[in-house]
Coordinates of C-alpha atoms in Angstrom, one line a residue:
M13 CA 0.0 0.0 0.0
S14 CA 3.1 2.3 0.1
D15 CA 2.3 3.7 -3.4
L16 CA -1.4 4.3 -2.5
I17 CA -3.2 7.0 -0.6
C18 CA -4.6 5.4 2.7
W19 CA -6.6 7.7 5.0
G20 CA -6.9 6.9 8.7
L21 CA -9.9 8.1 10.6
A22 CA -10.9 7.8 14.3
L23 CA -14.5 8.2 15.1
S24 CA -13.8 9.0 18.8
R25 CA -11.0 10.0 21.1
A26 CA -10.8 6.4 22.3
G27 CA -9.5 5.4 18.9
A28 CA -6.9 8.1 18.6
P29 CA -4.0 6.0 20.1
V30 CA -4.7 3.1 17.7
L31 CA -4.6 5.6 14.8
E32 CA -1.4 7.0 16.1
R33 CA 0.2 3.6 16.0
L34 CA -0.9 3.0 12.5
D35 CA 0.5 6.4 11.5
Q36 CA 3.8 5.6 13.1
G37 CA 3.9 2.2 11.4
G38 CA 3.5 3.9 8.0
L39 CA 0.1 2.2 7.2
V40 CA -1.8 5.5 6.8
E41 CA -0.5 8.5 4.8
A42 CA -3.1 10.9 6.1
R43 CA -4.9 11.1 9.4
A44 CA -8.1 12.6 10.7
E45 CA -9.1 12.2 14.4
P46 CA -11.0 14.2 17.0
G47 CA -9.1 17.4 17.6
A48 CA -6.9 16.9 14.6
R49 CA -9.2 17.3 11.6
A50 CA -7.9 18.0 8.2
E51 CA -10.4 20.9 8.2
P52 CA -11.6 22.3 11.5
G53 CA -15.1 21.3 12.4
A54 CA -15.4 18.7 9.6
S55 CA -17.5 15.7 10.5
A56 CA -16.5 12.1 9.8
A57 CA -19.1 12.0 7.0
E58 CA -17.7 15.2 5.5
L59 CA -14.2 13.9 5.6
L60 CA -15.1 10.6 4.0
S61 CA -17.1 12.4 1.3
Q62 CA -14.3 14.8 0.7
H63 CA -11.6 12.2 0.1
W64 CA -13.6 9.2 -1.1
K65 CA -12.7 9.5 -4.8
G66 CA -9.0 10.4 -4.3
A67 CA -8.2 7.7 -1.6
S68 CA -7.2 4.1 -2.3
A69 CA -8.2 3.0 1.2
F70 CA -9.6 4.1 4.5
V71 CA -8.7 2.6 7.9
V72 CA -11.5 3.7 10.4
V73 CA -11.2 3.1 14.1
G74 CA -14.7 2.7 15.4
A75 CA -17.8 0.6 15.2
C76 CA -18.7 -1.4 12.1
G77 CA -22.3 -0.2 12.2
A78 CA -21.3 3.4 12.4
V79 CA -18.8 3.1 9.5
T80 CA -21.4 1.2 7.4
R81 CA -23.9 4.1 7.7
L82 CA -21.2 6.6 6.9
V83 CA -20.0 5.0 3.7
A84 CA -23.4 3.8 2.4
P85 CA -24.3 7.0 0.6
L86 CA -20.8 7.1 -1.1
L87 CA -20.9 3.6 -2.7
Q88 CA -20.6 3.5 -6.5
G89 CA -19.6 -0.1 -7.1
K90 CA -16.8 -2.6 -6.4
E91 CA -14.8 -1.4 -9.4
H92 CA -14.7 2.2 -8.1
D93 CA -14.9 2.2 -4.3
P94 CA -11.8 2.3 -2.1
A95 CA -11.0 -0.3 0.4
V96 CA -12.4 0.2 3.9
V97 CA -11.0 -1.5 7.0
V98 CA -12.6 -1.1 10.4
V99 CA -10.5 -1.4 13.6
D100 CA -12.0 -1.6 17.1
P101 CA -10.7 1.1 19.5
Q102 CA -8.6 -1.4 21.4
G103 CA -6.8 -2.5 18.2
R104 CA -7.8 -6.2 18.6
F105 CA -9.6 -6.8 15.3
A106 CA -9.2 -5.5 11.8
I107 CA -12.2 -6.1 9.6
P108 CA -12.2 -5.6 5.8
L109 CA -15.6 -4.0 5.4
L110 CA -15.4 -3.0 1.7
G111 CA -13.3 -3.9 -1.2
G112 CA -11.8 -7.1 0.2
H113 CA -10.2 -8.4 -3.0
G114 CA -10.2 -5.8 -5.8
A115 CA -9.4 -2.8 -3.6
G116 CA -7.0 -4.8 -1.3
A117 CA -8.9 -4.5 2.0
E118 CA -8.1 -8.0 3.1
Q119 CA -4.4 -7.5 2.5
L120 CA -4.6 -4.1 4.3
S121 CA -6.5 -5.7 7.3
Q122 CA -3.8 -8.3 7.6
R123 CA -1.1 -5.6 7.7
V124 CA -3.0 -3.6 10.2
A125 CA -3.5 -6.7 12.4
A126 CA 0.2 -7.5 12.2
L127 CA 1.3 -4.0 13.2
L128 CA -1.2 -3.8 16.1
G129 CA -0.7 -7.4 17.3
G130 CA -4.4 -8.1 16.6
E131 CA -6.4 -10.4 14.4
A132 CA -7.7 -9.9 10.8
V133 CA -11.3 -11.0 10.7
L134 CA -11.8 -12.2 7.1
T135 CA -15.3 -13.1 6.0
G136 CA -14.9 -13.5 2.2
A137 CA -15.6 -16.8 0.6
S138 CA -12.0 -17.4 -0.5
S139 CA -10.3 -16.4 2.8
G140 CA -12.9 -18.3 4.8
S141 CA -12.2 -21.5 2.9
G142 CA -8.4 -21.0 2.8
S143 CA -8.4 -20.8 -1.0
L144 CA -6.9 -18.3 -3.3
A145 CA -8.8 -15.1 -4.1
L146 CA -8.5 -15.7 -7.8
D147 CA -9.3 -12.1 -8.8
S148 CA -6.6 -10.6 -6.7
F149 CA -3.9 -13.1 -5.7
G150 CA -1.8 -12.4 -8.8
L151 CA -0.9 -8.9 -7.6
A152 CA 1.2 -10.5 -4.9
W153 CA 3.1 -12.5 -7.6
G154 CA 4.0 -9.4 -9.5
W155 CA 1.3 -9.8 -12.2
R156 CA -1.2 -7.4 -13.8
K157 CA -4.9 -8.2 -14.0
G158 CA -6.3 -8.6 -17.5
L159 CA -9.8 -8.9 -18.9
G160 CA -12.4 -11.6 -18.3
D161 CA -15.5 -12.4 -16.5
W162 CA -13.9 -12.3 -13.1
D163 CA -17.2 -11.9 -11.3
G164 CA -18.5 -15.2 -12.9
L165 CA -15.2 -16.9 -12.0
M166 CA -15.4 -15.9 -8.3
K167 CA -19.1 -17.0 -8.1
A168 CA -18.1 -20.4 -9.5
A169 CA -15.3 -20.7 -7.0
A170 CA -17.7 -19.7 -4.2
R171 CA -20.1 -22.5 -5.3
G172 CA -17.3 -24.9 -4.7
E173 CA -16.5 -25.6 -8.3
R174 CA -12.9 -26.5 -9.1
I175 CA -11.4 -23.9 -11.4
A176 CA -9.3 -24.9 -14.3
V177 CA -6.0 -23.0 -14.8
Q178 CA -3.4 -22.8 -17.6
Q179 CA -0.1 -21.1 -17.1
E180 CA 2.0 -20.1 -20.1
S181 CA 4.5 -17.7 -18.5
G182 CA 5.6 -16.3 -15.2
C183 CA 6.8 -17.7 -11.9
P184 CA 5.1 -21.1 -11.3
D185 CA 5.9 -21.3 -7.6
W186 CA 2.4 -20.2 -6.6
Q187 CA 1.2 -23.7 -7.6
G188 CA 2.8 -25.0 -4.4
L189 CA 0.6 -22.8 -2.2
D190 CA -1.7 -24.6 0.3
A191 CA -4.5 -22.2 -1.0
A192 CA -4.0 -23.5 -4.6
A193 CA -4.9 -27.1 -3.9
T194 CA -8.5 -26.8 -5.2
L195 CA -7.4 -25.6 -8.7
L196 CA -7.2 -28.0 -11.7
E197 CA -5.0 -28.1 -14.7
L198 CA -6.8 -26.9 -17.8
P199 CA -8.4 -29.8 -19.7
A200 CA -8.3 -30.1 -23.5
E201 CA -11.7 -28.4 -23.8
N202 CA -11.7 -25.2 -21.9
P203 CA -14.6 -24.6 -19.4
P204 CA -16.1 -21.1 -19.3
E205 CA -14.6 -20.6 -15.8
Q206 CA -11.0 -20.9 -17.0
M207 CA -8.2 -18.8 -15.7
L208 CA -5.0 -18.2 -17.7
I209 CA -1.6 -16.9 -16.7
S210 CA -0.3 -15.7 -20.0
P211 CA 1.3 -12.8 -21.9
R212 CA -1.4 -13.1 -24.5
L213 CA -4.8 -11.6 -25.0
G214 CA -7.9 -13.7 -25.5
P215 CA -10.9 -15.3 -23.8
G216 CA -11.1 -16.3 -20.2
C217 CA -9.9 -14.5 -17.1
R218 CA -6.2 -13.6 -17.5
W219 CA -3.3 -12.6 -15.4
H220 CA -0.3 -11.1 -17.2
P221 CA 3.2 -11.8 -15.6
P222 CA 6.0 -9.4 -16.6
S223 CA 7.5 -11.8 -19.2
L224 CA 7.8 -9.9 -22.5
W225 CA 10.9 -8.0 -23.5
L226 CA 10.6 -5.3 -26.2
G227 CA 13.7 -5.0 -28.4
F228 CA 13.9 -1.5 -30.1
G229 CA 16.2 -0.1 -32.7
C230 CA 15.7 3.4 -34.1
E231 CA 17.2 6.2 -36.0
R232 CA 18.6 9.1 -34.1
D233 CA 15.9 11.5 -32.8
T234 CA 13.0 9.3 -33.8
S235 CA 9.7 10.7 -32.6
L236 CA 8.0 9.4 -29.5
S237 CA 4.7 9.1 -31.3
L238 CA 6.3 6.8 -33.9
L239 CA 7.6 4.5 -31.1
E240 CA 4.2 4.4 -29.4
R241 CA 2.3 3.6 -32.6
L242 CA 4.8 0.9 -33.4
L243 CA 4.4 -0.6 -30.0
E244 CA 0.6 -0.5 -29.9
Q245 CA 0.2 -1.9 -33.4
A246 CA 2.8 -4.7 -32.9
L247 CA 1.3 -5.9 -29.6
D248 CA -2.3 -5.7 -30.9
G249 CA -1.4 -7.5 -34.1
A250 CA 0.3 -10.3 -32.1
Q251 CA -2.4 -10.4 -29.4
L252 CA 0.1 -9.7 -26.7
A253 CA -0.8 -7.8 -23.5
M254 CA 0.9 -4.4 -22.7
D255 CA 0.6 -5.4 -19.1
A256 CA 2.9 -8.4 -19.7
V257 CA 5.9 -6.2 -20.7
A258 CA 8.9 -6.6 -18.4
G259 CA 11.0 -3.9 -20.0
L260 CA 12.8 -2.4 -23.1
A261 CA 16.1 -3.4 -24.6
S262 CA 18.4 -1.9 -27.2
I263 CA 22.0 -1.3 -28.1
D264 CA 24.1 0.8 -25.7
R265 CA 24.5 3.6 -28.3
K266 CA 20.8 4.3 -27.8
G267 CA 21.2 4.9 -24.1
D268 CA 20.6 8.6 -24.6
E269 CA 17.8 8.4 -27.2
P270 CA 15.1 10.9 -25.9
A271 CA 12.1 9.1 -27.3
L272 CA 13.2 5.7 -26.0
L273 CA 14.0 7.0 -22.5
E274 CA 10.6 8.8 -22.4
L275 CA 8.8 5.6 -23.5
A276 CA 10.4 3.7 -20.7
R277 CA 9.6 6.5 -18.2
R278 CA 6.0 6.7 -19.1
H279 CA 5.4 3.0 -18.6
Q280 CA 7.8 2.7 -15.7
W281 CA 9.7 0.0 -17.7
P282 CA 13.5 -0.6 -17.1
L283 CA 15.7 -0.1 -20.2
R284 CA 18.5 -2.7 -20.6
L285 CA 21.3 -1.8 -23.0
F286 CA 23.8 -4.2 -24.6
S287 CA 27.0 -3.7 -26.5
A288 CA 27.3 -4.4 -30.2
E289 CA 29.6 -7.4 -29.4
A290 CA 27.0 -9.0 -27.2
L291 CA 24.2 -8.4 -29.7
A292 CA 26.3 -9.8 -32.6
A293 CA 26.7 -13.1 -30.8
V294 CA 22.9 -13.7 -30.7
E295 CA 21.4 -15.8 -33.6
V296 CA 18.4 -14.0 -35.1
P297 CA 16.0 -14.8 -37.9
S298 CA 16.3 -11.5 -39.7
P299 CA 19.9 -10.2 -39.8
S300 CA 20.7 -7.1 -41.7
Q301 CA 23.9 -6.3 -43.5
A302 CA 23.0 -2.6 -43.5
V303 CA 22.6 -2.6 -39.7
L304 CA 25.9 -4.6 -39.3
K305 CA 27.7 -1.9 -41.3
E306 CA 26.2 0.9 -39.3
M307 CA 26.0 -0.6 -35.7
G308 CA 28.6 -3.3 -35.6
T309 CA 25.9 -6.0 -35.2
A310 CA 23.5 -7.5 -37.8
S311 CA 20.6 -7.1 -35.4
V312 CA 19.5 -4.7 -32.7
A313 CA 15.8 -5.2 -32.0
E314 CA 15.6 -9.0 -32.3
A315 CA 19.0 -9.6 -30.6
A316 CA 18.3 -7.1 -27.8
A317 CA 14.9 -8.7 -27.1
L318 CA 16.3 -12.2 -27.0
L319 CA 19.3 -11.2 -24.9
A320 CA 17.2 -9.4 -22.3
A321 CA 14.8 -12.4 -22.1
S322 CA 17.7 -14.9 -21.8
P323 CA 18.7 -17.5 -20.7
Q324 CA 15.6 -19.3 -21.9
S325 CA 14.0 -16.9 -24.4
E326 CA 11.7 -17.3 -27.4
L327 CA 11.1 -14.7 -30.1
L328 CA 7.3 -14.2 -30.3
L329 CA 7.4 -11.4 -32.8
E330 CA 10.1 -10.9 -35.4
K331 CA 11.3 -7.3 -36.1
R332 CA 8.6 -4.9 -37.4
I333 CA 9.6 -1.7 -39.1
E334 CA 7.7 1.6 -38.7
R335 CA 8.5 4.8 -40.6
A336 CA 7.7 8.4 -39.9
Q337 CA 4.3 9.9 -40.8
P338 CA 3.8 13.6 -41.6
G339 CA 5.1 15.7 -38.7
E340 CA 7.3 12.9 -37.3
R341 CA 11.0 12.0 -37.6
G342 CA 13.0 8.9 -38.0
A343 CA 12.2 5.2 -38.2
A344 CA 12.2 2.3 -35.7
T345 CA 12.2 -1.5 -35.5
L346 CA 10.5 -3.6 -32.7
A347 CA 10.8 -7.3 -31.8
V348 CA 9.2 -9.1 -28.9
A349 CA 10.7 -12.0 -26.9
L350 CA 9.3 -14.1 -24.1
T351 CA 11.3 -15.0 -21.0
A352 CA 10.8 -18.3 -19.3
G353 CA 10.2 -16.7 -15.9
Q354 CA 9.4 -13.1 -15.1
W355 CA 11.3 -9.9 -14.2
A356 CA 9.9 -6.8 -12.4
P357 CA 12.4 -5.6 -9.8
Q358 CA 10.6 -2.2 -9.6
R359 CA 7.6 -4.1 -8.1
G360 CA 9.6 -6.4 -5.8
K361 CA 10.6 -6.0 -2.2
L362 CA 13.3 -7.8 -0.2
H363 CA 12.6 -7.7 3.6
L364 CA 15.3 -8.8 5.9
V365 CA 13.4 -10.0 8.9
G366 CA 14.7 -10.7 12.4
S367 CA 12.4 -13.3 14.0
G368 CA 13.8 -12.9 17.5
P369 CA 14.6 -16.0 19.6
G370 CA 11.5 -17.9 18.3
Q371 CA 8.7 -16.9 20.8
L372 CA 6.0 -15.2 18.7
D373 CA 5.2 -12.6 21.4
L374 CA 8.8 -11.5 21.2
L375 CA 8.5 -10.7 17.4
T376 CA 8.6 -7.0 16.8
P377 CA 5.6 -5.3 15.2
E378 CA 7.8 -4.2 12.3
A379 CA 8.9 -7.8 11.7
R380 CA 5.3 -9.0 11.9
L381 CA 4.2 -6.4 9.4
A382 CA 7.0 -7.5 6.9
L383 CA 6.0 -11.1 7.3
A384 CA 2.3 -10.3 6.8
E385 CA 2.9 -8.5 3.5
S386 CA 5.4 -10.9 2.0
T387 CA 4.4 -13.5 -0.6
V388 CA 7.3 -15.8 0.0
W389 CA 9.2 -16.6 3.2
V390 CA 12.8 -17.8 2.7
G391 CA 14.9 -19.1 5.6
Y392 CA 16.4 -22.0 7.5
G393 CA 13.7 -24.6 8.3
L394 CA 14.0 -24.4 12.1
Y395 CA 13.4 -20.7 12.1
L396 CA 10.5 -20.9 9.7
D397 CA 8.9 -23.7 11.8
L398 CA 8.8 -21.3 14.8
L399 CA 7.0 -18.7 12.6
E400 CA 4.6 -21.2 11.0
P401 CA 1.6 -20.2 13.1
L402 CA 1.7 -16.8 11.4
R403 CA 1.9 -18.1 7.8
R404 CA -1.3 -17.9 5.7
P405 CA -2.4 -20.4 3.0
D406 CA -1.6 -17.8 0.3
Q407 CA 2.0 -17.4 1.5
L408 CA 4.8 -19.7 0.2
R409 CA 7.6 -21.1 2.3
R410 CA 11.0 -21.9 0.9
D411 CA 13.3 -23.8 3.2
G412 CA 17.1 -23.7 3.0
Q413 CA 20.0 -25.5 4.7
L414 CA 21.7 -24.1 7.7
T415 CA 25.1 -23.5 6.1
Q416 CA 23.9 -22.4 2.7
E417 CA 23.3 -18.7 3.6
R418 CA 24.5 -17.4 0.2
D419 CA 22.1 -19.7 -1.7
R420 CA 19.2 -18.5 0.5
C421 CA 20.1 -14.8 -0.2
R422 CA 20.3 -15.4 -3.9
L423 CA 17.0 -17.2 -4.0
A424 CA 15.3 -14.4 -2.0
L425 CA 16.8 -11.7 -4.3
E426 CA 15.8 -13.5 -7.4
L427 CA 12.2 -13.7 -6.2
A428 CA 12.2 -10.0 -5.4
E429 CA 13.6 -9.2 -8.8
A430 CA 10.7 -11.2 -10.3
G431 CA 8.4 -8.7 -8.6
L432 CA 7.5 -10.4 -5.4
S433 CA 7.6 -9.2 -1.8
V434 CA 10.0 -11.6 -0.1
A435 CA 10.8 -12.1 3.6
L436 CA 14.4 -13.5 4.2
V437 CA 14.2 -14.7 7.8
S438 CA 17.0 -14.8 10.3
S439 CA 16.8 -15.7 14.0
G440 CA 17.4 -13.0 16.5
D441 CA 18.2 -9.7 14.7
S442 CA 19.0 -10.0 11.0
G443 CA 21.7 -7.4 11.3
I444 CA 23.5 -9.2 14.1
Y445 CA 25.2 -12.4 12.8
G446 CA 22.2 -12.7 10.5
M447 CA 21.5 -12.5 6.8
A448 CA 21.3 -8.7 6.3
G449 CA 24.9 -8.1 5.5
L450 CA 25.3 -10.9 2.9
A451 CA 21.9 -10.0 1.3
L452 CA 22.9 -6.4 1.1
E453 CA 26.3 -7.2 -0.5
L454 CA 24.5 -9.2 -3.2
W455 CA 22.0 -6.5 -3.7
L456 CA 24.7 -3.9 -4.1
E457 CA 26.2 -5.9 -6.9
H458 CA 23.2 -5.2 -9.1
D459 CA 22.7 -2.1 -11.2
P460 CA 20.9 0.6 -9.1
Q461 CA 18.2 0.8 -11.7
T462 CA 17.4 -2.9 -11.5
R463 CA 17.3 -3.4 -7.7
P464 CA 14.2 -4.3 -5.8
A465 CA 13.3 -2.4 -2.7
F466 CA 15.5 -3.5 0.3
S467 CA 14.7 -3.0 4.0
V468 CA 15.9 -4.5 7.3
H469 CA 13.5 -5.1 10.1
P470 CA 15.0 -5.5 13.6
G471 CA 14.4 -8.3 15.9
L472 CA 15.4 -9.2 19.5
S473 CA 18.9 -10.7 19.6
A474 CA 19.7 -13.6 21.9
L475 CA 22.0 -11.2 23.7
Q476 CA 19.0 -9.0 24.7
V477 CA 16.7 -11.9 25.7
A478 CA 19.4 -13.6 27.7
A479 CA 20.2 -10.3 29.6
A480 CA 16.5 -9.8 30.3
R481 CA 16.1 -13.4 31.7
A482 CA 19.2 -13.1 33.9
G483 CA 18.6 -9.7 35.4
A484 CA 20.7 -6.6 34.3
P485 CA 24.1 -7.8 33.1
L486 CA 24.5 -5.2 30.3
M487 CA 24.5 -2.0 32.3
H488 CA 28.0 -1.1 31.2
D489 CA 30.1 -1.4 28.0
F490 CA 29.8 -4.8 26.4
C491 CA 30.8 -6.6 23.1
T492 CA 29.8 -9.7 21.2
I493 CA 32.2 -12.2 19.7
S494 CA 31.3 -15.2 17.6
L495 CA 33.5 -18.3 18.3
S496 CA 32.8 -19.8 14.9
D497 CA 35.9 -19.9 12.8
R498 CA 34.0 -20.9 9.6
L499 CA 34.1 -17.2 8.4
T500 CA 36.7 -15.7 10.7
P501 CA 40.2 -17.0 11.2
W502 CA 40.8 -18.3 14.8
P503 CA 43.8 -16.0 15.3
T504 CA 41.6 -13.0 14.7
I505 CA 39.0 -14.4 17.2
E506 CA 41.8 -14.8 19.8
K507 CA 42.9 -11.2 19.3
R508 CA 39.3 -10.0 20.0
L509 CA 39.0 -12.2 23.1
R510 CA 42.2 -10.8 24.5
A511 CA 41.1 -7.3 23.8
A512 CA 37.7 -7.9 25.4
A513 CA 39.5 -9.3 28.5
S514 CA 41.9 -6.5 28.8
G515 CA 39.2 -3.9 28.2
D516 CA 37.0 -5.4 30.9
F517 CA 34.0 -5.7 28.7
V518 CA 31.0 -7.8 29.4
V519 CA 31.2 -10.4 26.6
A520 CA 28.5 -12.3 24.8
L521 CA 29.8 -15.4 23.1
Y522 CA 27.8 -16.4 20.0
N523 CA 28.1 -19.8 18.2
P524 CA 30.0 -21.0 21.3
R525 CA 30.3 -24.8 20.7
S526 CA 29.2 -27.5 18.2
L527 CA 30.1 -31.1 17.5
G528 CA 32.7 -30.1 14.9
R529 CA 34.0 -27.2 17.0
D530 CA 34.3 -28.5 20.6
W531 CA 37.5 -26.8 21.7
Q532 CA 37.0 -23.1 20.9
L533 CA 34.9 -22.4 24.0
G534 CA 37.5 -23.8 26.4
K535 CA 40.2 -21.8 24.7
A536 CA 38.0 -18.7 24.9
R537 CA 37.6 -19.2 28.7
E538 CA 41.4 -19.5 29.1
L539 CA 41.9 -16.2 27.3
L540 CA 39.2 -14.4 29.2
L541 CA 40.6 -15.7 32.5
E542 CA 43.8 -13.9 31.6
G543 CA 42.0 -10.6 32.3
R544 CA 39.4 -11.5 35.0
S545 CA 38.8 -13.6 38.0
A546 CA 37.6 -17.3 37.9
D547 CA 34.6 -16.1 40.1
T548 CA 33.4 -13.8 37.3
P549 CA 29.6 -14.5 36.9
V550 CA 28.5 -16.1 33.7
V551 CA 25.0 -16.7 32.2
L552 CA 24.5 -19.8 30.2
A553 CA 21.3 -19.4 28.1
R554 CA 19.9 -22.1 25.8
Q555 CA 16.9 -22.3 23.5
L556 CA 15.8 -18.8 24.4
G557 CA 12.1 -18.1 23.7
R558 CA 11.3 -21.7 23.1
A559 CA 9.7 -24.5 25.1
E560 CA 13.1 -25.9 26.1
E561 CA 14.4 -22.6 27.4
S562 CA 17.1 -22.8 30.1
V563 CA 18.9 -20.0 31.8
Q564 CA 21.6 -20.9 34.3
L565 CA 24.1 -18.9 36.4
H566 CA 27.7 -20.1 36.7
T567 CA 31.2 -18.7 37.2
L568 CA 33.8 -18.4 34.5
G569 CA 36.1 -20.9 36.3
E570 CA 33.3 -23.6 36.6
L571 CA 31.4 -23.1 33.3
P572 CA 30.1 -26.6 32.3
L573 CA 31.5 -26.6 28.7
E574 CA 29.8 -29.9 27.9
Q575 CA 26.3 -28.4 28.3
V576 CA 27.0 -25.7 25.7
D577 CA 25.9 -26.1 22.1
M578 CA 25.0 -24.0 19.0
L579 CA 21.6 -23.2 20.5
S580 CA 23.3 -21.6 23.5
L581 CA 24.6 -18.1 24.3
V582 CA 27.3 -17.5 26.9
L583 CA 27.3 -14.1 28.7
V584 CA 30.4 -13.4 30.7
G585 CA 30.4 -10.5 33.2
N586 CA 33.1 -7.9 33.8
S587 CA 35.1 -7.2 36.9
T588 CA 32.2 -5.5 38.6
S589 CA 29.4 -8.0 37.7
R590 CA 28.0 -10.1 40.4
H591 CA 25.4 -12.8 41.2
Q592 CA 22.9 -12.2 44.0
D593 CA 19.6 -13.9 44.8
G594 CA 19.4 -15.8 41.5
V595 CA 20.1 -12.8 39.2
M596 CA 23.2 -11.2 37.7
V597 CA 23.8 -7.4 37.7
T598 CA 26.5 -5.2 36.3
P599 CA 26.7 -1.8 38.0
R600 CA 26.3 1.2 35.7
G601 CA 29.6 2.7 37.0
Y602 CA 32.9 1.5 38.3
P603 CA 33.9 1.9 42.0
G604 CA 34.8 5.6 42.6
A605 CA 32.8 6.9 39.6
E606 CA 30.1 9.4 40.4
L607 CA 26.7 8.7 38.8
N608 CA 24.5 11.7 38.0

């Protein structure tokens, strides 16, 4: 909803705090509440009427009956009305009152509920049965909605009929959704309730994935009107959907062509440029010696389209030439290629989500919101298992192996580049020994014009939870050190341990011990003992936030190494830390220091 206008309205002062939370969470772009009207003295009915046509959605904090009476005189039809979500003044329930599918009220209510820690109350036929909302689900997969009798299709689905589907292009992963189980593969004779996922125009209800690449060649200073006419006539003639276009492609010498740049800007399409050498290596059906002499490659339009759509590309439309009409300049060629997948990074989002220690009530509202709006969750299986109660039937889960972090990052980035909203999940905080750094490095390798949106959502780190369980051990300077030498040489880890010991830091030891690394923790204890007493208090925390949680207090000299594993965190106090009455505390100041 970030590109839409969503109004927030509280019908009473009791709902103002909830509206404030939604505003702070970025779910409403404009607010109206008692005492803070957009126009002094305006009533709720006047505000709704004033902004009804210009808004994409309204989130109203109040009673369903009151909101129903307020919006009733404004209703024009499901194709025109904005989404309306009603939230109770305590923020416990978010109800999509109007525009559940087409206007996105169900999705908005799920985001509102995630941010408030409440529950989305969905009453639609699709959501109630755990099946896909066929007339809206494609938006989450980066597709554009085409023509068709969508109302008839939805009524057939509501009657319990199994809908036949045919997919010709785009990401097929949606077929693995729990909510897609009731759909059938299209039979030989198409039923009237068919749904097609295709770049082509035609009968039936159609979703258009961004899978077409337009290869353009043109003379210098060719008119924009010529390019637009060529594009419209070529796509119409081939019965290809404009909504299925992923982007434009041409030779790098056309990177400053005004009409080509304006065409890309108007349609918000990326423009990919290739060298003459790269284009010359592409086999095309219509090479031109004249083009070879002029440009250094026998093809621009066809080769650029195929190269942009590679590695598995198919030329759907060979080059078509259009010349200037009266009042125009230049000439242009256009070819269209189909990619095996889809590509729309301008629509995609990559969320780096810190899931905390695993306990759902320790998940931050921001992380919940990112999970709620993501189409695909990518992560290590154990971490995704802990979040499974929050996953909806229309959200896909992609598990990865524990040590294959780079592969998980690449998968998540590829899905986001395809136009999806993707949650890449780490335990604890994604920016502390998590996936954020690696994902960001890979993201930065891409051209700035072709990157999906990237955001990091904080989570509670094991360090914070262990400290909370143990008392107050982090009241003074502290540091964290990972004992895993898989990515850091052990001599470097030793230097850091000695520095921490000599600096008298409280030290949190991550990745302390595993079956394959059973000596590092003992060595770390030796190094820390060089700078502090054997009586130094230590917290041994294991399985934090989970059913098997254990938090024990020990001393550094008697730390039971054999009880420590990769699910543990070891927190070592400094020279002023102490145990007392079952808790550990580190004073805020050293002896002799004056606290203000």
